[in-house]
JSON list of C-alpha atoms in Angstrom, two decimals:
[
{"chain": "A", "resi": 13, "resn": "MET", "atom": "CA", "xyz": [21.42, -7.40, -10.05]},
{"chain": "A", "resi": 14, "resn": "THR", "atom": "CA", "xyz": [21.98, -8.88, -13.56]},
{"chain": "A", "resi": 15, "resn": "GLU", "atom": "CA", "xyz": [24.79, -7.42, -15.32]},
{"chain": "A", "resi": 16, "resn": "GLY", "atom": "CA", "xyz": [23.68, -5.04, -18.23]},
{"chain": "A", "resi": 17, "resn": "TRP", "atom": "CA", "xyz": [20.08, -4.47, -16.35]},
{"chain": "A", "resi": 18, "resn": "VAL", "atom": "CA", "xyz": [19.03, -1.57, -14.40]},
{"chain": "A", "resi": 19, "resn": "ALA", "atom": "CA", "xyz": [17.34, -1.27, -10.99]},
{"chain": "A", "resi": 20, "resn": "VAL", "atom": "CA", "xyz": [14.09, 1.02, -11.00]},
{"chain": "A", "resi": 21, "resn": "ARG", "atom": "CA", "xyz": [12.06, 1.83, -7.90]},
{"chain": "A", "resi": 22, "resn": "VAL", "atom": "CA", "xyz": [8.45, 2.36, -8.78]},
{"chain": "A", "resi": 23, "resn": "VAL", "atom": "CA", "xyz": [5.83, 3.77, -6.32]},
{"chain": "A", "resi": 24, "resn": "THR", "atom": "CA", "xyz": [2.28, 4.26, -7.01]},
{"chain": "A", "resi": 25, "resn": "TRP", "atom": "CA", "xyz": [-0.04, 6.02, -4.55]},
{"chain": "A", "resi": 26, "resn": "ASN", "atom": "CA", "xyz": [-3.63, 7.57, -4.09]},
{"chain": "A", "resi": 27, "resn": "LEU", "atom": "CA", "xyz": [-2.98, 11.05, -2.39]},
{"chain": "A", "resi": 28, "resn": "TRP", "atom": "CA", "xyz": [-6.84, 11.52, -1.40]},
{"chain": "A", "resi": 29, "resn": "TRP", "atom": "CA", "xyz": [-6.90, 14.77, -2.98]},
{"chain": "A", "resi": 30, "resn": "ARG", "atom": "CA", "xyz": [-8.17, 17.69, -0.62]},
{"chain": "A", "resi": 31, "resn": "PHE", "atom": "CA", "xyz": [-9.87, 15.49, 1.84]},
{"chain": "A", "resi": 32, "resn": "GLY", "atom": "CA", "xyz": [-9.06, 15.44, 5.68]},
{"chain": "A", "resi": 33, "resn": "PRO", "atom": "CA", "xyz": [-6.28, 17.52, 7.00]},
{"chain": "A", "resi": 34, "resn": "TRP", "atom": "CA", "xyz": [-4.87, 18.08, 3.57]},
{"chain": "A", "resi": 35, "resn": "GLN", "atom": "CA", "xyz": [-2.04, 20.75, 4.43]},
{"chain": "A", "resi": 36, "resn": "GLU", "atom": "CA", "xyz": [-0.69, 18.44, 7.22]},
{"chain": "A", "resi": 37, "resn": "ARG", "atom": "CA", "xyz": [-0.92, 15.34, 4.96]},
{"chain": "A", "resi": 38, "resn": "GLN", "atom": "CA", "xyz": [0.91, 17.22, 2.01]},
{"chain": "A", "resi": 39, "resn": "LYS", "atom": "CA", "xyz": [3.98, 17.29, 4.46]},
{"chain": "A", "resi": 40, "resn": "ALA", "atom": "CA", "xyz": [3.67, 13.78, 5.47]},
{"chain": "A", "resi": 41, "resn": "ILE", "atom": "CA", "xyz": [3.42, 12.58, 1.61]},
{"chain": "A", "resi": 42, "resn": "ARG", "atom": "CA", "xyz": [6.63, 14.42, 1.11]},
{"chain": "A", "resi": 43, "resn": "SER", "atom": "CA", "xyz": [8.40, 12.70, 3.88]},
{"chain": "A", "resi": 44, "resn": "VAL", "atom": "CA", "xyz": [7.31, 9.15, 2.99]},
{"chain": "A", "resi": 45, "resn": "LEU", "atom": "CA", "xyz": [8.36, 9.82, -0.67]},
{"chain": "A", "resi": 46, "resn": "ARG", "atom": "CA", "xyz": [11.67, 11.41, 0.51]},
{"chain": "A", "resi": 47, "resn": "ASP", "atom": "CA", "xyz": [12.55, 8.26, 2.53]},
{"chain": "A", "resi": 48, "resn": "LEU", "atom": "CA", "xyz": [11.96, 6.01, -0.35]},
{"chain": "A", "resi": 49, "resn": "ARG", "atom": "CA", "xyz": [13.94, 7.84, -2.98]},
{"chain": "A", "resi": 50, "resn": "PRO", "atom": "CA", "xyz": [11.84, 6.71, -6.04]},
{"chain": "A", "resi": 51, "resn": "ASP", "atom": "CA", "xyz": [12.76, 6.61, -9.68]},
{"chain": "A", "resi": 52, "resn": "VAL", "atom": "CA", "xyz": [9.21, 6.79, -11.03]},
{"chain": "A", "resi": 53, "resn": "VAL", "atom": "CA", "xyz": [5.88, 7.60, -9.11]},
{"chain": "A", "resi": 54, "resn": "GLY", "atom": "CA", "xyz": [2.15, 7.20, -10.24]},
{"chain": "A", "resi": 55, "resn": "LEU", "atom": "CA", "xyz": [-0.04, 9.41, -8.45]},
{"chain": "A", "resi": 56, "resn": "GLN", "atom": "CA", "xyz": [-3.89, 9.48, -8.32]},
{"chain": "A", "resi": 57, "resn": "GLU", "atom": "CA", "xyz": [-6.15, 12.36, -6.89]},
{"chain": "A", "resi": 58, "resn": "VAL", "atom": "CA", "xyz": [-3.71, 14.96, -7.09]},
{"chain": "A", "resi": 59, "resn": "TRP", "atom": "CA", "xyz": [-4.81, 18.51, -6.31]},
{"chain": "A", "resi": 60, "resn": "ALA", "atom": "CA", "xyz": [-4.26, 21.73, -8.08]},
{"chain": "A", "resi": 61, "resn": "ALA", "atom": "CA", "xyz": [-5.51, 25.16, -7.13]},
{"chain": "A", "resi": 62, "resn": "ASP", "atom": "CA", "xyz": [-4.61, 28.85, -6.83]},
{"chain": "A", "resi": 63, "resn": "GLY", "atom": "CA", "xyz": [-1.54, 28.39, -9.16]},
{"chain": "A", "resi": 64, "resn": "GLU", "atom": "CA", "xyz": [-0.02, 25.50, -6.93]},
{"chain": "A", "resi": 65, "resn": "ASN", "atom": "CA", "xyz": [-0.06, 21.85, -8.12]},
{"chain": "A", "resi": 66, "resn": "LEU", "atom": "CA", "xyz": [0.73, 19.11, -5.39]},
{"chain": "A", "resi": 67, "resn": "ALA", "atom": "CA", "xyz": [2.54, 17.06, -8.18]},
{"chain": "A", "resi": 68, "resn": "GLU", "atom": "CA", "xyz": [4.78, 20.27, -9.06]},
{"chain": "A", "resi": 69, "resn": "TRP", "atom": "CA", "xyz": [5.39, 20.81, -5.25]},
{"chain": "A", "resi": 70, "resn": "LEU", "atom": "CA", "xyz": [6.43, 17.40, -4.70]},
{"chain": "A", "resi": 71, "resn": "ALA", "atom": "CA", "xyz": [8.78, 17.13, -7.74]},
{"chain": "A", "resi": 72, "resn": "ASP", "atom": "CA", "xyz": [10.54, 20.41, -6.65]},
{"chain": "A", "resi": 73, "resn": "GLU", "atom": "CA", "xyz": [10.99, 19.07, -3.13]},
{"chain": "A", "resi": 74, "resn": "LEU", "atom": "CA", "xyz": [12.30, 15.54, -4.29]},
{"chain": "A", "resi": 75, "resn": "GLY", "atom": "CA", "xyz": [14.30, 16.73, -7.28]},
{"chain": "A", "resi": 76, "resn": "LEU", "atom": "CA", "xyz": [12.21, 15.01, -9.81]},
{"chain": "A", "resi": 77, "resn": "TYR", "atom": "CA", "xyz": [10.39, 15.72, -13.26]},
{"chain": "A", "resi": 78, "resn": "TRP", "atom": "CA", "xyz": [6.46, 15.94, -13.31]},
{"chain": "A", "resi": 79, "resn": "THR", "atom": "CA", "xyz": [3.75, 15.31, -15.71]},
{"chain": "A", "resi": 80, "resn": "TRP", "atom": "CA", "xyz": [0.11, 16.26, -14.58]},
{"chain": "A", "resi": 81, "resn": "ALA", "atom": "CA", "xyz": [-3.11, 15.72, -16.46]},
{"chain": "A", "resi": 82, "resn": "ALA", "atom": "CA", "xyz": [-6.22, 17.30, -14.87]},
{"chain": "A", "resi": 83, "resn": "SER", "atom": "CA", "xyz": [-9.59, 15.71, -14.75]},
{"chain": "A", "resi": 84, "resn": "PRO", "atom": "CA", "xyz": [-11.91, 17.04, -17.56]},
{"chain": "A", "resi": 85, "resn": "ALA", "atom": "CA", "xyz": [-14.93, 16.62, -15.23]},
{"chain": "A", "resi": 86, "resn": "PRO", "atom": "CA", "xyz": [-13.97, 17.76, -11.71]},
{"chain": "A", "resi": 87, "resn": "GLU", "atom": "CA", "xyz": [-17.64, 19.13, -10.72]},
{"chain": "A", "resi": 88, "resn": "ARG", "atom": "CA", "xyz": [-18.54, 15.86, -8.63]},
{"chain": "A", "resi": 89, "resn": "TRP", "atom": "CA", "xyz": [-15.35, 16.16, -6.73]},
{"chain": "A", "resi": 90, "resn": "ARG", "atom": "CA", "xyz": [-15.67, 19.71, -6.16]},
{"chain": "A", "resi": 91, "resn": "ALA", "atom": "CA", "xyz": [-19.00, 19.05, -4.66]},
{"chain": "A", "resi": 92, "resn": "ARG", "atom": "CA", "xyz": [-17.76, 16.92, -2.23]},
{"chain": "A", "resi": 93, "resn": "ILE", "atom": "CA", "xyz": [-15.55, 19.51, -0.58]},
{"chain": "A", "resi": 94, "resn": "GLY", "atom": "CA", "xyz": [-17.73, 22.45, -1.41]},
{"chain": "A", "resi": 95, "resn": "ASP", "atom": "CA", "xyz": [-15.08, 24.35, -3.25]},
{"chain": "A", "resi": 96, "resn": "PRO", "atom": "CA", "xyz": [-15.53, 24.85, -7.07]},
{"chain": "A", "resi": 97, "resn": "SER", "atom": "CA", "xyz": [-11.92, 26.26, -7.39]},
{"chain": "A", "resi": 98, "resn": "VAL", "atom": "CA", "xyz": [-9.83, 23.02, -6.89]},
{"chain": "A", "resi": 99, "resn": "ASP", "atom": "CA", "xyz": [-8.81, 20.66, -9.70]},
{"chain": "A", "resi": 100, "resn": "ILE", "atom": "CA", "xyz": [-8.02, 17.11, -9.45]},
{"chain": "A", "resi": 101, "resn": "GLY", "atom": "CA", "xyz": [-5.87, 14.89, -11.72]},
{"chain": "A", "resi": 102, "resn": "THR", "atom": "CA", "xyz": [-3.38, 12.41, -12.20]},
{"chain": "A", "resi": 103, "resn": "ALA", "atom": "CA", "xyz": [0.59, 12.81, -12.38]},
{"chain": "A", "resi": 104, "resn": "VAL", "atom": "CA", "xyz": [3.89, 11.02, -12.95]},
{"chain": "A", "resi": 105, "resn": "LEU", "atom": "CA", "xyz": [7.03, 12.00, -11.00]},
{"chain": "A", "resi": 106, "resn": "SER", "atom": "CA", "xyz": [10.30, 10.67, -12.55]},
{"chain": "A", "resi": 107, "resn": "ARG", "atom": "CA", "xyz": [14.08, 10.75, -12.13]},
{"chain": "A", "resi": 108, "resn": "TRP", "atom": "CA", "xyz": [14.03, 11.36, -15.99]},
{"chain": "A", "resi": 109, "resn": "PRO", "atom": "CA", "xyz": [12.27, 13.98, -18.15]},
{"chain": "A", "resi": 110, "resn": "ALA", "atom": "CA", "xyz": [9.11, 12.74, -20.00]},
{"chain": "A", "resi": 111, "resn": "GLU", "atom": "CA", "xyz": [10.15, 12.15, -23.64]},
{"chain": "A", "resi": 112, "resn": "GLU", "atom": "CA", "xyz": [6.49, 11.66, -24.45]},
{"chain": "A", "resi": 113, "resn": "THR", "atom": "CA", "xyz": [3.12, 11.90, -22.80]},
{"chain": "A", "resi": 114, "resn": "GLU", "atom": "CA", "xyz": [-0.58, 10.73, -23.80]},
{"chain": "A", "resi": 115, "resn": "VAL", "atom": "CA", "xyz": [-3.78, 10.79, -21.77]},
{"chain": "A", "resi": 116, "resn": "LEU", "atom": "CA", "xyz": [-6.48, 8.44, -21.93]},
{"chain": "A", "resi": 117, "resn": "ARG", "atom": "CA", "xyz": [-10.04, 9.27, -20.79]},
{"chain": "A", "resi": 118, "resn": "LEU", "atom": "CA", "xyz": [-11.50, 6.20, -19.27]},
{"chain": "A", "resi": 119, "resn": "PRO", "atom": "CA", "xyz": [-14.94, 5.14, -20.81]},
{"chain": "A", "resi": 120, "resn": "VAL", "atom": "CA", "xyz": [-18.05, 5.77, -18.39]},
{"chain": "A", "resi": 121, "resn": "PRO", "atom": "CA", "xyz": [-21.61, 6.61, -18.85]},
{"chain": "A", "resi": 122, "resn": "PRO", "atom": "CA", "xyz": [-22.37, 10.26, -18.63]},
{"chain": "A", "resi": 123, "resn": "GLU", "atom": "CA", "xyz": [-24.24, 9.97, -15.26]},
{"chain": "A", "resi": 124, "resn": "LEU", "atom": "CA", "xyz": [-21.23, 8.51, -13.52]},
{"chain": "A", "resi": 125, "resn": "ASP", "atom": "CA", "xyz": [-18.45, 10.70, -15.10]},
{"chain": "A", "resi": 126, "resn": "ASP", "atom": "CA", "xyz": [-16.09, 12.39, -12.98]},
{"chain": "A", "resi": 127, "resn": "GLY", "atom": "CA", "xyz": [-13.11, 12.41, -15.28]},
{"chain": "A", "resi": 128, "resn": "ARG", "atom": "CA", "xyz": [-10.98, 9.42, -14.47]},
{"chain": "A", "resi": 129, "resn": "LEU", "atom": "CA", "xyz": [-7.96, 9.15, -16.48]},
{"chain": "A", "resi": 130, "resn": "GLY", "atom": "CA", "xyz": [-4.95, 6.91, -17.56]},
{"chain": "A", "resi": 131, "resn": "LEU", "atom": "CA", "xyz": [-1.47, 8.93, -18.02]},
{"chain": "A", "resi": 132, "resn": "TYR", "atom": "CA", "xyz": [1.24, 7.65, -20.07]},
{"chain": "A", "resi": 133, "resn": "ALA", "atom": "CA", "xyz": [4.89, 9.05, -19.92]},
{"chain": "A", "resi": 134, "resn": "ARG", "atom": "CA", "xyz": [7.98, 7.55, -21.93]},
{"chain": "A", "resi": 135, "resn": "THR", "atom": "CA", "xyz": [10.58, 8.28, -19.17]},
{"chain": "A", "resi": 136, "resn": "GLY", "atom": "CA", "xyz": [14.09, 6.95, -18.86]},
{"chain": "A", "resi": 137, "resn": "PRO", "atom": "CA", "xyz": [14.30, 3.23, -19.63]},
{"chain": "A", "resi": 138, "resn": "VAL", "atom": "CA", "xyz": [10.32, 2.62, -19.34]},
{"chain": "A", "resi": 139, "resn": "SER", "atom": "CA", "xyz": [6.95, 3.32, -20.63]},
{"chain": "A", "resi": 140, "resn": "PHE", "atom": "CA", "xyz": [4.96, 4.08, -17.45]},
{"chain": "A", "resi": 141, "resn": "VAL", "atom": "CA", "xyz": [1.33, 4.29, -17.18]},
{"chain": "A", "resi": 142, "resn": "THR", "atom": "CA", "xyz": [-0.90, 5.32, -14.31]},
{"chain": "A", "resi": 143, "resn": "ALA", "atom": "CA", "xyz": [-4.41, 5.35, -13.95]},
{"chain": "A", "resi": 144, "resn": "HIS", "atom": "CA", "xyz": [-7.62, 5.75, -11.56]},
{"chain": "A", "resi": 145, "resn": "LEU", "atom": "CA", "xyz": [-10.44, 3.36, -12.50]},
{"chain": "A", "resi": 146, "resn": "THR", "atom": "CA", "xyz": [-13.95, 4.10, -11.08]},
{"chain": "A", "resi": 147, "resn": "SER", "atom": "CA", "xyz": [-15.09, 3.42, -7.54]},
{"chain": "A", "resi": 148, "resn": "VAL", "atom": "CA", "xyz": [-18.87, 2.89, -8.51]},
{"chain": "A", "resi": 149, "resn": "PRO", "atom": "CA", "xyz": [-20.02, -0.43, -7.52]},
{"chain": "A", "resi": 150, "resn": "THR", "atom": "CA", "xyz": [-21.17, -1.26, -11.10]},
{"chain": "A", "resi": 151, "resn": "ALA", "atom": "CA", "xyz": [-18.31, -3.70, -12.19]},
{"chain": "A", "resi": 152, "resn": "GLY", "atom": "CA", "xyz": [-19.33, -3.33, -15.96]},
{"chain": "A", "resi": 153, "resn": "VAL", "atom": "CA", "xyz": [-18.02, -0.03, -16.03]},
{"chain": "A", "resi": 154, "resn": "ARG", "atom": "CA", "xyz": [-14.73, -1.05, -14.34]},
{"chain": "A", "resi": 155, "resn": "SER", "atom": "CA", "xyz": [-14.25, -3.90, -16.50]},
{"chain": "A", "resi": 156, "resn": "GLU", "atom": "CA", "xyz": [-14.55, -1.54, -19.65]},
{"chain": "A", "resi": 157, "resn": "GLN", "atom": "CA", "xyz": [-12.20, 0.90, -18.07]},
{"chain": "A", "resi": 158, "resn": "ALA", "atom": "CA", "xyz": [-9.65, -1.96, -17.58]},
{"chain": "A", "resi": 159, "resn": "ALA", "atom": "CA", "xyz": [-9.99, -3.13, -21.05]},
{"chain": "A", "resi": 160, "resn": "ALA", "atom": "CA", "xyz": [-9.29, 0.29, -22.35]},
{"chain": "A", "resi": 161, "resn": "LEU", "atom": "CA", "xyz": [-6.44, 1.02, -20.04]},
{"chain": "A", "resi": 162, "resn": "ALA", "atom": "CA", "xyz": [-4.82, -2.58, -21.01]},
{"chain": "A", "resi": 163, "resn": "GLU", "atom": "CA", "xyz": [-5.00, -1.52, -24.73]},
{"chain": "A", "resi": 164, "resn": "PHE", "atom": "CA", "xyz": [-3.68, 2.20, -23.84]},
{"chain": "A", "resi": 165, "resn": "ALA", "atom": "CA", "xyz": [-0.78, 0.53, -21.93]},
{"chain": "A", "resi": 166, "resn": "ARG", "atom": "CA", "xyz": [0.33, -1.90, -24.84]},
{"chain": "A", "resi": 167, "resn": "ARG", "atom": "CA", "xyz": [3.73, -0.50, -26.07]},
{"chain": "A", "resi": 168, "resn": "ASP", "atom": "CA", "xyz": [6.89, -1.87, -27.22]},
{"chain": "A", "resi": 169, "resn": "GLY", "atom": "CA", "xyz": [9.63, -3.00, -24.61]},
{"chain": "A", "resi": 170, "resn": "THR", "atom": "CA", "xyz": [9.13, -2.71, -20.83]},
{"chain": "A", "resi": 171, "resn": "VAL", "atom": "CA", "xyz": [5.79, -1.27, -19.73]},
{"chain": "A", "resi": 172, "resn": "ILE", "atom": "CA", "xyz": [4.95, -0.46, -15.91]},
{"chain": "A", "resi": 173, "resn": "VAL", "atom": "CA", "xyz": [1.24, 0.11, -15.12]},
{"chain": "A", "resi": 174, "resn": "THR", "atom": "CA", "xyz": [0.35, 1.39, -11.94]},
{"chain": "A", "resi": 175, "resn": "GLY", "atom": "CA", "xyz": [-2.64, 2.95, -10.29]},
{"chain": "A", "resi": 176, "resn": "ASP", "atom": "CA", "xyz": [-5.73, 2.54, -8.03]},
{"chain": "A", "resi": 177, "resn": "PHE", "atom": "CA", "xyz": [-7.86, 0.31, -9.90]},
{"chain": "A", "resi": 178, "resn": "ASN", "atom": "CA", "xyz": [-10.68, -0.03, -7.11]},
{"chain": "A", "resi": 179, "resn": "ALA", "atom": "CA", "xyz": [-10.71, -3.85, -7.60]},
{"chain": "A", "resi": 180, "resn": "GLU", "atom": "CA", "xyz": [-8.91, -6.71, -5.86]},
{"chain": "A", "resi": 181, "resn": "PRO", "atom": "CA", "xyz": [-6.50, -9.08, -7.64]},
{"chain": "A", "resi": 182, "resn": "ASP", "atom": "CA", "xyz": [-8.97, -11.81, -8.34]},
{"chain": "A", "resi": 183, "resn": "ASP", "atom": "CA", "xyz": [-11.97, -9.60, -9.32]},
{"chain": "A", "resi": 184, "resn": "PRO", "atom": "CA", "xyz": [-13.23, -10.47, -12.95]},
{"chain": "A", "resi": 185, "resn": "GLU", "atom": "CA", "xyz": [-13.26, -6.70, -13.96]},
{"chain": "A", "resi": 186, "resn": "LEU", "atom": "CA", "xyz": [-9.47, -6.69, -14.02]},
{"chain": "A", "resi": 187, "resn": "ARG", "atom": "CA", "xyz": [-9.09, -9.76, -16.25]},
{"chain": "A", "resi": 188, "resn": "PRO", "atom": "CA", "xyz": [-8.02, -7.43, -19.22]},
{"chain": "A", "resi": 189, "resn": "LEU", "atom": "CA", "xyz": [-4.95, -6.34, -17.34]},
{"chain": "A", "resi": 190, "resn": "ARG", "atom": "CA", "xyz": [-3.93, -9.83, -15.91]},
{"chain": "A", "resi": 191, "resn": "ARG", "atom": "CA", "xyz": [-3.84, -10.80, -19.58]},
{"chain": "A", "resi": 192, "resn": "ASP", "atom": "CA", "xyz": [-1.04, -8.50, -20.41]},
{"chain": "A", "resi": 193, "resn": "PHE", "atom": "CA", "xyz": [0.58, -7.54, -17.31]},
{"chain": "A", "resi": 194, "resn": "ARG", "atom": "CA", "xyz": [2.11, -9.20, -14.40]},
{"chain": "A", "resi": 195, "resn": "ASP", "atom": "CA", "xyz": [1.16, -8.12, -10.83]},
{"chain": "A", "resi": 196, "resn": "ALA", "atom": "CA", "xyz": [4.11, -7.05, -8.62]},
{"chain": "A", "resi": 197, "resn": "TRP", "atom": "CA", "xyz": [2.88, -8.62, -5.53]},
{"chain": "A", "resi": 198, "resn": "THR", "atom": "CA", "xyz": [2.54, -11.98, -6.84]},
{"chain": "A", "resi": 199, "resn": "GLN", "atom": "CA", "xyz": [5.85, -12.05, -8.69]},
{"chain": "A", "resi": 200, "resn": "ALA", "atom": "CA", "xyz": [7.65, -11.04, -5.61]},
{"chain": "A", "resi": 201, "resn": "ASP", "atom": "CA", "xyz": [6.23, -11.78, -2.19]},
{"chain": "A", "resi": 202, "resn": "PRO", "atom": "CA", "xyz": [2.52, -12.74, -2.26]},
{"chain": "A", "resi": 203, "resn": "ALA", "atom": "CA", "xyz": [2.68, -13.63, 1.43]},
{"chain": "A", "resi": 204, "resn": "ALA", "atom": "CA", "xyz": [3.55, -9.97, 2.25]},
{"chain": "A", "resi": 205, "resn": "PRO", "atom": "CA", "xyz": [1.08, -7.73, 3.84]},
{"chain": "A", "resi": 206, "resn": "ALA", "atom": "CA", "xyz": [-0.77, -6.28, 0.84]},
{"chain": "A", "resi": 207, "resn": "ALA", "atom": "CA", "xyz": [-3.75, -4.56, 1.52]},
{"chain": "A", "resi": 208, "resn": "THR", "atom": "CA", "xyz": [-3.68, -0.83, 0.60]},
{"chain": "A", "resi": 209, "resn": "TRP", "atom": "CA", "xyz": [-7.07, 0.56, 1.54]},
{"chain": "A", "resi": 210, "resn": "ALA", "atom": "CA", "xyz": [-8.68, 0.17, 5.00]},
{"chain": "A", "resi": 211, "resn": "TRP", "atom": "CA", "xyz": [-5.64, -2.00, 6.26]},
{"chain": "A", "resi": 212, "resn": "ASP", "atom": "CA", "xyz": [-5.44, -0.48, 9.70]},
{"chain": "A", "resi": 213, "resn": "PRO", "atom": "CA", "xyz": [-8.43, -0.08, 12.16]},
{"chain": "A", "resi": 214, "resn": "GLU", "atom": "CA", "xyz": [-6.52, 2.98, 13.66]},
{"chain": "A", "resi": 215, "resn": "LEU", "atom": "CA", "xyz": [-6.78, 4.73, 10.15]},
{"chain": "A", "resi": 216, "resn": "PRO", "atom": "CA", "xyz": [-9.03, 7.78, 11.01]},
{"chain": "A", "resi": 217, "resn": "TYR", "atom": "CA", "xyz": [-10.48, 8.47, 7.51]},
{"chain": "A", "resi": 218, "resn": "SER", "atom": "CA", "xyz": [-13.50, 7.37, 6.33]},
{"chain": "A", "resi": 219, "resn": "GLN", "atom": "CA", "xyz": [-13.46, 3.95, 4.69]},
{"chain": "A", "resi": 220, "resn": "GLY", "atom": "CA", "xyz": [-16.73, 3.94, 2.45]},
{"chain": "A", "resi": 221, "resn": "THR", "atom": "CA", "xyz": [-18.27, 0.89, 1.19]},
{"chain": "A", "resi": 222, "resn": "LEU", "atom": "CA", "xyz": [-15.52, -1.43, 0.40]},
{"chain": "A", "resi": 223, "resn": "ARG", "atom": "CA", "xyz": [-14.84, -4.30, 2.70]},
{"chain": "A", "resi": 224, "resn": "GLN", "atom": "CA", "xyz": [-11.78, -4.30, 5.14]},
{"chain": "A", "resi": 225, "resn": "GLY", "atom": "CA", "xyz": [-8.39, -4.83, 4.04]},
{"chain": "A", "resi": 226, "resn": "ALA", "atom": "CA", "xyz": [-8.69, -4.48, 0.31]},
{"chain": "A", "resi": 227, "resn": "ARG", "atom": "CA", "xyz": [-5.80, -4.64, -2.13]},
{"chain": "A", "resi": 228, "resn": "ILE", "atom": "CA", "xyz": [-6.83, -2.28, -4.91]},
{"chain": "A", "resi": 229, "resn": "ASP", "atom": "CA", "xyz": [-3.58, -0.46, -5.88]},
{"chain": "A", "resi": 230, "resn": "TYR", "atom": "CA", "xyz": [-1.31, -1.83, -8.02]},
{"chain": "A", "resi": 231, "resn": "VAL", "atom": "CA", "xyz": [2.30, -1.90, -9.90]},
{"chain": "A", "resi": 232, "resn": "GLN", "atom": "CA", "xyz": [2.08, -4.27, -12.95]},
{"chain": "A", "resi": 233, "resn": "LEU", "atom": "CA", "xyz": [4.91, -5.10, -15.39]},
{"chain": "A", "resi": 234, "resn": "GLY", "atom": "CA", "xyz": [4.69, -6.05, -19.14]},
{"chain": "A", "resi": 235, "resn": "GLY", "atom": "CA", "xyz": [7.53, -7.07, -21.15]},
{"chain": "A", "resi": 236, "resn": "PRO", "atom": "CA", "xyz": [11.19, -7.43, -20.20]},
{"chain": "A", "resi": 237, "resn": "GLY", "atom": "CA", "xyz": [11.91, -7.20, -16.52]},
{"chain": "A", "resi": 238, "resn": "SER", "atom": "CA", "xyz": [11.44, -8.79, -13.25]},
{"chain": "A", "resi": 239, "resn": "VAL", "atom": "CA", "xyz": [10.20, -7.56, -9.70]},
{"chain": "A", "resi": 240, "resn": "ARG", "atom": "CA", "xyz": [12.84, -7.91, -7.09]},
{"chain": "A", "resi": 241, "resn": "GLN", "atom": "CA", "xyz": [10.82, -6.99, -4.03]},
{"chain": "A", "resi": 242, "resn": "VAL", "atom": "CA", "xyz": [7.70, -5.10, -3.18]},
{"chain": "A", "resi": 243, "resn": "HIS", "atom": "CA", "xyz": [6.18, -3.47, -0.13]},
{"chain": "A", "resi": 244, "resn": "ARG", "atom": "CA", "xyz": [3.66, -0.92, 1.33]},
{"chain": "A", "resi": 245, "resn": "ALA", "atom": "CA", "xyz": [4.71, 2.65, 2.38]},
{"chain": "A", "resi": 246, "resn": "GLY", "atom": "CA", "xyz": [2.86, 5.44, 3.80]},
{"chain": "A", "resi": 247, "resn": "ASP", "atom": "CA", "xyz": [0.88, 2.97, 5.98]},
{"chain": "A", "resi": 248, "resn": "ARG", "atom": "CA", "xyz": [1.59, 4.47, 9.26]},
{"chain": "A", "resi": 249, "resn": "PRO", "atom": "CA", "xyz": [1.32, 8.12, 10.72]},
{"chain": "A", "resi": 250, "resn": "VAL", "atom": "CA", "xyz": [4.19, 10.73, 10.22]},
{"chain": "A", "resi": 251, "resn": "ASP", "atom": "CA", "xyz": [4.52, 13.00, 13.31]},
{"chain": "A", "resi": 252, "resn": "GLY", "atom": "CA", "xyz": [0.89, 12.04, 14.11]},
{"chain": "A", "resi": 253, "resn": "VAL", "atom": "CA", "xyz": [-0.55, 12.48, 10.78]},
{"chain": "A", "resi": 254, "resn": "TRP", "atom": "CA", "xyz": [-1.78, 9.63, 8.30]},
{"chain": "A", "resi": 255, "resn": "PRO", "atom": "CA", "xyz": [-0.70, 10.74, 5.08]},
{"chain": "A", "resi": 256, "resn": "SER", "atom": "CA", "xyz": [-3.55, 9.28, 2.93]},
{"chain": "A", "resi": 257, "resn": "ASP", "atom": "CA", "xyz": [-6.64, 6.94, 3.16]},
{"chain": "A", "resi": 258, "resn": "HIS", "atom": "CA", "xyz": [-4.31, 4.62, 0.71]},
{"chain": "A", "resi": 259, "resn": "ALA", "atom": "CA", "xyz": [-1.12, 2.99, 1.53]},
{"chain": "A", "resi": 260, "resn": "ALA", "atom": "CA", "xyz": [1.50, 3.34, -1.25]},
{"chain": "A", "resi": 261, "resn": "VAL", "atom": "CA", "xyz": [3.06, 0.35, -3.20]},
{"chain": "A", "resi": 262, "resn": "VAL", "atom": "CA", "xyz": [6.67, 0.23, -3.67]},
{"chain": "A", "resi": 263, "resn": "ALA", "atom": "CA", "xyz": [8.22, -2.25, -6.14]},
{"chain": "A", "resi": 264, "resn": "ASP", "atom": "CA", "xyz": [11.98, -2.61, -7.13]},
{"chain": "A", "resi": 265, "resn": "ILE", "atom": "CA", "xyz": [12.23, -3.86, -10.54]},
{"chain": "A", "resi": 266, "resn": "GLU", "atom": "CA", "xyz": [15.05, -4.73, -12.68]},
{"chain": "A", "resi": 267, "resn": "LEU", "atom": "CA", "xyz": [14.93, -4.01, -16.27]}
]
């Protein structure tokens, strides 16, 4: 590592909310993150219910700090599982406490609104952002969200942007992010296995409408720093349980 610089391990992961065998998956998620020993984690589709919060539980189990932003429009999510009591949100776990936080409600037409967010935390040596862009097939909505996210993420110094963007690297709707931020996969090892959704035919969870083997989860870097390596995690069963319908992205970054 370059003298005077610091290595930071970054993880982003969509945790598939309360879908599927969520109680068993919760333990598998913890196991994967514990093995990774991350410094900063961006989480999407995080549940909260009955006084419990998955991000808080993971932070306590892993010895990390946590920041959470609840969706302001969870009704569409709740209808999918038939439970009106469960919240959904976006979270940041970090080795350092958050000195500053800010929430962005991503733009969307009212008829498609399910409360997608961007969450910013100034934590340790980085400005860190995680977000969950819409999965609706209308690319124009995602393009507006990507532009809003790029504007929201512009900060002084090093900025790390993570999340489930529901689009592949060359899709035109991600152009606003490509202008300002460098993709960890292409910076480190573009030949490495990179699909984070529908990457394995043995994955038992429903794959919806996206084509097979999509790379839709990202770690991106803006400002000073370099990506040393990147790989997937959570992409196989833990004690027979697949942790999520997404694989995690892990990037080691020099700041």
